[in-house]
Coordinates of C-alpha atoms and ligand atoms in Angstrom, one line a residue:
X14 CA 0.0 0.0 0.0
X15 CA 1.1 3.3 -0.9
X16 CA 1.3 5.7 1.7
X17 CA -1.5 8.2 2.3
X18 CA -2.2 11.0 -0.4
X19 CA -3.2 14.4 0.9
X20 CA -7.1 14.9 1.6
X21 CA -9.6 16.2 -1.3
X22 CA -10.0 19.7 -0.2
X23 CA -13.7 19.2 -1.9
X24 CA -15.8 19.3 -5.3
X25 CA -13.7 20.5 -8.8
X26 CA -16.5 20.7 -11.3
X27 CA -20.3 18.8 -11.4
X28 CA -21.5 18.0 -15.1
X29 CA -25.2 17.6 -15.8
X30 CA -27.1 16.6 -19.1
X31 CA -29.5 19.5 -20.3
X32 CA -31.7 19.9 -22.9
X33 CA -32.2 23.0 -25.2
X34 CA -28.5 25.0 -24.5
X35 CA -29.9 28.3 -25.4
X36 CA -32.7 28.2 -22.0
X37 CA -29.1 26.1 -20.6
X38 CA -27.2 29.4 -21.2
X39 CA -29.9 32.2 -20.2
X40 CA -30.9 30.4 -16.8
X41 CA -27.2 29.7 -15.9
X42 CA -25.8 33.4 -16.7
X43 CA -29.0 35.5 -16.7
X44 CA -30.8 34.1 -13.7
X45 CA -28.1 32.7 -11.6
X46 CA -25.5 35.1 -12.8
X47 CA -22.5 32.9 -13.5
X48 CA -20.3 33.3 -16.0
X49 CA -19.9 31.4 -18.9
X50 CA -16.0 30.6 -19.0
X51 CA -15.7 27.8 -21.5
X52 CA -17.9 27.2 -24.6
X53 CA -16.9 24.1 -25.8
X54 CA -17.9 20.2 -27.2
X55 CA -18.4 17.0 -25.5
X56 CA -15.0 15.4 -26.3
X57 CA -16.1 11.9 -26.3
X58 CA -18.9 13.2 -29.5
X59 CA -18.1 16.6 -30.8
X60 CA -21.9 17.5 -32.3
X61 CA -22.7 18.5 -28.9
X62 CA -21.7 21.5 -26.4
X63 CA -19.7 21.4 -23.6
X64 CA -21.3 24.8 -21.5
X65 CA -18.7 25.5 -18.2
X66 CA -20.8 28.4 -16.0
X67 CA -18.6 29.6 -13.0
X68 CA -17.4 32.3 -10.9
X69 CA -15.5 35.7 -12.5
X70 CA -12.1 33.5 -12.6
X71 CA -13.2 29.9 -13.5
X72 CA -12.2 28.8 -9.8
X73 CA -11.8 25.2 -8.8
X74 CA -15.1 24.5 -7.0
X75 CA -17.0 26.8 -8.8
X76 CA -17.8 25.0 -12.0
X77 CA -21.1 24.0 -13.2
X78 CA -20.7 22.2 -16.8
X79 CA -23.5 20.9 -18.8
X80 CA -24.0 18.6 -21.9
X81 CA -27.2 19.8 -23.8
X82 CA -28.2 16.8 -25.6
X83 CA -30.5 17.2 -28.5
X84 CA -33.2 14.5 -28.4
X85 CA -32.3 13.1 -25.2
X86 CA -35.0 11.9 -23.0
X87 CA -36.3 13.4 -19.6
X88 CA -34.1 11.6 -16.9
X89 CA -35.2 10.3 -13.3
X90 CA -32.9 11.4 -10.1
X91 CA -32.4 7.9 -8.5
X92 CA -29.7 6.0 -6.7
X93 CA -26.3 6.2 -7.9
X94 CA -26.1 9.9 -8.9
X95 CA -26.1 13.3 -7.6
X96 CA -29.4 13.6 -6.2
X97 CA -28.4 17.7 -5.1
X98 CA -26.1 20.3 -6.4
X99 CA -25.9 22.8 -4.2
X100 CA -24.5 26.7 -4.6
X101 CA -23.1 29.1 -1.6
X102 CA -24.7 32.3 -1.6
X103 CA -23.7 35.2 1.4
X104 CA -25.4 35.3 4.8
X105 CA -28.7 37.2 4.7
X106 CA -28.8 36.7 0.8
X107 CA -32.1 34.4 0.2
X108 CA -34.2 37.1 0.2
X109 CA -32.8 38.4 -2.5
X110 CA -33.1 35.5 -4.0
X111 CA -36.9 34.4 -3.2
X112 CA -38.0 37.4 -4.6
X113 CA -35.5 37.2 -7.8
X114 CA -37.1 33.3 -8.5
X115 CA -40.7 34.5 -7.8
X116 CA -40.3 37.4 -10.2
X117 CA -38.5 35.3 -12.6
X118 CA -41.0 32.5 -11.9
X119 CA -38.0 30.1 -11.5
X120 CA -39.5 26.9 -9.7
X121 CA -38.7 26.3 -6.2
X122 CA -39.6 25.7 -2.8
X123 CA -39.8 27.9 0.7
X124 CA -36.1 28.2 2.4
X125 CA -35.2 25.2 5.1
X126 CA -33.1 24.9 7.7
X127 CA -30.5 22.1 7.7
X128 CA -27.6 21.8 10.1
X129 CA -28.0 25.2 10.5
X130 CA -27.8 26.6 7.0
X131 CA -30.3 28.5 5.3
X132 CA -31.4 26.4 2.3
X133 CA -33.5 27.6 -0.8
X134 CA -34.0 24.5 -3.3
X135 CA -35.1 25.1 -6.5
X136 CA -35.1 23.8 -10.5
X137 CA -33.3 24.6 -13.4
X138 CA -35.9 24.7 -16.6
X139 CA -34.7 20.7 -17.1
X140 CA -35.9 20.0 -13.5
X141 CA -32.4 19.4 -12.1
X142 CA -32.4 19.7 -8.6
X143 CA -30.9 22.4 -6.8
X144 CA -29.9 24.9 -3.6
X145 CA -28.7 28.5 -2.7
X146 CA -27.1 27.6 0.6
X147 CA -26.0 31.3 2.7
X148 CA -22.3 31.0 4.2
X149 CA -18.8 32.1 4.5
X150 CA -17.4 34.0 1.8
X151 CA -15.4 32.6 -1.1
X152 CA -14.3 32.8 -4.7
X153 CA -14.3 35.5 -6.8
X154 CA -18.1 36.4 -7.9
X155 CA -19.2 37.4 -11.7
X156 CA -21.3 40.7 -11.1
X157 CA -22.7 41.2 -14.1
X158 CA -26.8 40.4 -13.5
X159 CA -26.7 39.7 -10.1
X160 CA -25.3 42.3 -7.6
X161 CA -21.7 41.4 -5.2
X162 CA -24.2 40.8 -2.1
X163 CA -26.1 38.2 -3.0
X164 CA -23.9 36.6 -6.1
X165 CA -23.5 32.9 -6.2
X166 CA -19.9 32.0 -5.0
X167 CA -19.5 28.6 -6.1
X168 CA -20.5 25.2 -4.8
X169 CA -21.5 24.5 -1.3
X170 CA -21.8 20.7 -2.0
X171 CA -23.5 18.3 -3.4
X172 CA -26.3 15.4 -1.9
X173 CA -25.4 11.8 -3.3
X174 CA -28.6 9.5 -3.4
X175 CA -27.4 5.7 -2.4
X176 CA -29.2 3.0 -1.5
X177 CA -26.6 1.8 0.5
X178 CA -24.7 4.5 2.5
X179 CA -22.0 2.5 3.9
X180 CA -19.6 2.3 1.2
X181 CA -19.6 5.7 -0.3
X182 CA -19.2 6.7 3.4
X183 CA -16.1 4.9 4.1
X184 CA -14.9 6.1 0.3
X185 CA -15.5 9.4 1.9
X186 CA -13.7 8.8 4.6
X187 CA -10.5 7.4 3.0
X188 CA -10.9 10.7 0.6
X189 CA -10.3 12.9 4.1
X190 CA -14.0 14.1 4.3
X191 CA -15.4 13.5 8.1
X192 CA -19.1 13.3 9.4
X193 CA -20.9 16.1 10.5
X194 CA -23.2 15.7 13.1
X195 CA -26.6 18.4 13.4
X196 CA -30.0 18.5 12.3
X197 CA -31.2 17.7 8.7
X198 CA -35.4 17.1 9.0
X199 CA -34.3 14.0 6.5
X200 CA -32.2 10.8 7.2
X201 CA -29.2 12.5 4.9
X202 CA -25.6 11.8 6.5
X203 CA -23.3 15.1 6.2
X204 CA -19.4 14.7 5.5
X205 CA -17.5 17.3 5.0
X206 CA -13.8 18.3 3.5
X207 CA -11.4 20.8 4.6
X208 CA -12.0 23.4 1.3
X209 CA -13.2 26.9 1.4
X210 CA -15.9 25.6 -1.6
X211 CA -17.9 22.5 -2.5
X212 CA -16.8 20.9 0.7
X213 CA -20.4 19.1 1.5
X214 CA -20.9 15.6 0.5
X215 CA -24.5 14.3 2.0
X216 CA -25.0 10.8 1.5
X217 CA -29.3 10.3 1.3
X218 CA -30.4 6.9 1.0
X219 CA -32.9 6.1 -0.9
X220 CA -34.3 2.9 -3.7
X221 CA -35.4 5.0 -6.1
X222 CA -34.4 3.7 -9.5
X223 CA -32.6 6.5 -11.2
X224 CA -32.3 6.9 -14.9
X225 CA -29.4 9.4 -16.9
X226 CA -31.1 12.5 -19.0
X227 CA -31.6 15.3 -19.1
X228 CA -32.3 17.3 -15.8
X229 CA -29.8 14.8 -13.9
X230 CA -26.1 14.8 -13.4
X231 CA -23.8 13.2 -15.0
X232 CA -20.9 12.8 -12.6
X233 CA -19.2 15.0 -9.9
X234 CA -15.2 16.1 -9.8
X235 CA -13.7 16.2 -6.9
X236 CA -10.3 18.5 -6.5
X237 CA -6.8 16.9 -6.5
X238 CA -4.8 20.1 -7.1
X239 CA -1.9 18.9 -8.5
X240 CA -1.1 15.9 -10.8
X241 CA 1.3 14.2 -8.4
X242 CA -1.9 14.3 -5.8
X243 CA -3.9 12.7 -8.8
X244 CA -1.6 10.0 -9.4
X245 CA -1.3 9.3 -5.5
X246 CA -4.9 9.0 -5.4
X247 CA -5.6 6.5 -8.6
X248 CA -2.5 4.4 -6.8
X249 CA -4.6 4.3 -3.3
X250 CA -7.8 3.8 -5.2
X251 CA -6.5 0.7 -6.8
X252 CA -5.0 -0.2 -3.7
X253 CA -8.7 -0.4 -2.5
X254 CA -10.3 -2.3 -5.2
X255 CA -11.8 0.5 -7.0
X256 CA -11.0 0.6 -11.1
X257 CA -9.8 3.9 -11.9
X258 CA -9.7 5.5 -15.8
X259 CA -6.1 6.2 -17.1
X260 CA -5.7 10.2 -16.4
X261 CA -7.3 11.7 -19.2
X262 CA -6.2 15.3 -20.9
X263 CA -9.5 17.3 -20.6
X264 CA -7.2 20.6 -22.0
X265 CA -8.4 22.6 -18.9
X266 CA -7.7 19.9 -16.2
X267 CA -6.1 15.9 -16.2
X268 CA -9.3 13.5 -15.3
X269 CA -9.4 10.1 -13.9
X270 CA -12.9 8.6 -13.4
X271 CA -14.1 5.9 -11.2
X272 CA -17.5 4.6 -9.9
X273 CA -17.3 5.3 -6.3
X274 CA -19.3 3.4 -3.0
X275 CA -18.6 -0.1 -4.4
X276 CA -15.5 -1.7 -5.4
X277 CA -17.0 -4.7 -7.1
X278 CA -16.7 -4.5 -11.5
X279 CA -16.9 -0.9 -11.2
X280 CA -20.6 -1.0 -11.6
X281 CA -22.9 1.1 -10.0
X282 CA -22.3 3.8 -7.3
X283 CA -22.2 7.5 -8.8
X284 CA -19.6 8.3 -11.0
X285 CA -16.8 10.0 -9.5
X286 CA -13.7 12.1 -11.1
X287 CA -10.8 13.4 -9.8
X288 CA -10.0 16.3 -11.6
X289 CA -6.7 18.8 -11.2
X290 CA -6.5 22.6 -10.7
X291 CA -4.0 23.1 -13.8
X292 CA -3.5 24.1 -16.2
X293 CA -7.2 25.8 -16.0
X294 CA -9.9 27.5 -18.1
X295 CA -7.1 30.6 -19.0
X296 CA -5.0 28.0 -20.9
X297 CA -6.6 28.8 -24.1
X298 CA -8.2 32.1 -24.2
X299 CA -7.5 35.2 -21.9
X300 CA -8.7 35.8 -18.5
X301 CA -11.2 39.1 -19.8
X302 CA -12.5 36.5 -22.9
X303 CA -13.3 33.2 -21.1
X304 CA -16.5 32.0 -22.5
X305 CA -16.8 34.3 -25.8
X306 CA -16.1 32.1 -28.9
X307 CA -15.9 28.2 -29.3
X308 CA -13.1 26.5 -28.0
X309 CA -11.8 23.4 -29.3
X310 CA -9.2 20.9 -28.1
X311 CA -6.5 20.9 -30.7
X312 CA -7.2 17.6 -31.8
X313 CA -10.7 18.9 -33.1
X314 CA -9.5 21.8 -34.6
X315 CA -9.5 20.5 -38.0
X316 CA -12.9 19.8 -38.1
X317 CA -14.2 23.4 -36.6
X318 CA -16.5 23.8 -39.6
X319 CA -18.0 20.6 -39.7
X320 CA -18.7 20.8 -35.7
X321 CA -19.5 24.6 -36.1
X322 CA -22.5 23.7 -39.1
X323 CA -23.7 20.7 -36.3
X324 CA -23.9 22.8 -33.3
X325 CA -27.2 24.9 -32.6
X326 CA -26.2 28.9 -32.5
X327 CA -26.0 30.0 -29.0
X328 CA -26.8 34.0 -29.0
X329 CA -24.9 35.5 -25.8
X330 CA -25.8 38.9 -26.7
X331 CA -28.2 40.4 -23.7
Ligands
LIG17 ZN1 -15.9 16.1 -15.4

């Protein structure tokens, strides 16, 4: 056994399937007011986008990325994915943002409390399930539709539907996240990390069948900042029985994927990544430009036309 790699500071990026990327785009700049800092294409099938919404810098922890398949049916949230994504928002901010989702008539629910957090859940126009969460301050927020005070700061965490919770809480565990003891009103487990963002993993057990489409998530990042922490990692993970991806160049990080809370065939569990901090979303287009023409990895460069002709225009203009 290789010796202990240092503990996952918390979530990198979460990726979710989405239908029409035009009401993709306006919901996840114009309502929530991220940024859009990468427009790209799926890299495993190039016909599609690749939409990266995140704070003013593209932060670790901040990014929300999205698949809008085209035809793709309505999916089910069920065991073995992300059942939550959750956003932080400042203290004393969900007022602001009640009266932004009823104006905007943005579906959602009244706030809760849980372990002592201000929650506000609410869905995306797919029906993807998510929260504004109010706490500490972090990241660097985009200001450009929603005002400094009550702007999204990146993830707070995410909720993991199981239907056993035992193994994804000892993966957990091995990954440096600890439980967190307080009040939910559900039977969720909390465990958290030591990062300043998307440091919430709650486990909620459930035997709901899930199905993938559009409205669910895909799979969830988690940060190993540098690539000697990645490799240490995929080492201990196949140390414990789990069967980790080769690392894989994603141009703005170095991915290694695995199915997470069971070690047997790599089947089922929710699929995990590890993703790393470099080289980032500024690799390929300045800071002051991120998100403002198509990007494509060099090895699809000589087929920008084709994918250009296949993708649906996306009009950014407000
Ligand atoms: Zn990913």
């Amino acid at each position: 056994m290789t010796s202990t790699p240092p503990p996952i500071p918390g979530i990198h990026h979460v990726t979710c399937i989405a239908g029409d990327p035009q009401e993709n785009y306006e919901f996840y700049t114009d309502t929530l007011g991220l940024r859009l800092v990468k427009r790209s294409v799926n890299q495993d099938d190039p016909t599609t986008y690749h939409l990266f919404y995140a704070d003013a810098e593209g932060s670790p922890g901040s990014s929300m990325t999205f698949f809008p398949w085209e035809g793709m049916q309505s999916g089910r949230v069920g065991a073995g994915q992300v059942s939550t994504t959750a956003f932080r928002v400042p203290e004393g901010s969900l007022d602001f943002w009640l009266d932004r989702f009823e104006e905007q008539g943005v579906d959602h629910d009244a706030p809760v409390k849980r372990f002592g957090e201000r929650v506000l859940p609410f869905r995306d126009p797919d029906g993807l399930p998510l929260e504004l969460v109010e706490g500490p301050d972090a990241g660097v927020p985009w200001t450009e539709s929603v005002p400094e005070e009550a702007a999204i700061r990146g993830f707070h965490g995410v909720a993991l539907a199981v239907r056993d919770v035992g193994p994804t809480a000892e993966l957990l565990r091995t990954m440096g996240y600890t439980e967190v003891d307080g009040e939910a009103a559900d039977d969720r487990t909390r465990f958290e990390s030591s990062g300043d963002l998307g440091a919430v993993v709650d486990l909620v057990p459930t035997d709901r069948e899930g199905t993938q489409g559009y409205g669910t998530v895909h799979h969830v990042a988690f940060r190993t900042p540098t690539d000697e922490d990645q490799a240490a990692w995929r080492d201990s993970l196949t140390d414990l029985g789990f069967q980790p991806t080769p690392v894989i160049d994603r141009e703005w990080f170095h991915s290694v994927y695995f199915r997470g809370g069971t070690r047997e065939a790599n089947t089922g569990g929710v699929l995990f990544e590890l993703a790393t901090h470099e080289p980032g979303y500024t690799v390929d287009e300045p800071l002051d430009e991120l998100g403002s023409s198509l990007v494509l990895p060099p090895k699809f460069e000589s087929m920008r036309s084709q994918i250009e002709a296949a993708l649906q225009p996306l009009s950014t203009d407000d």
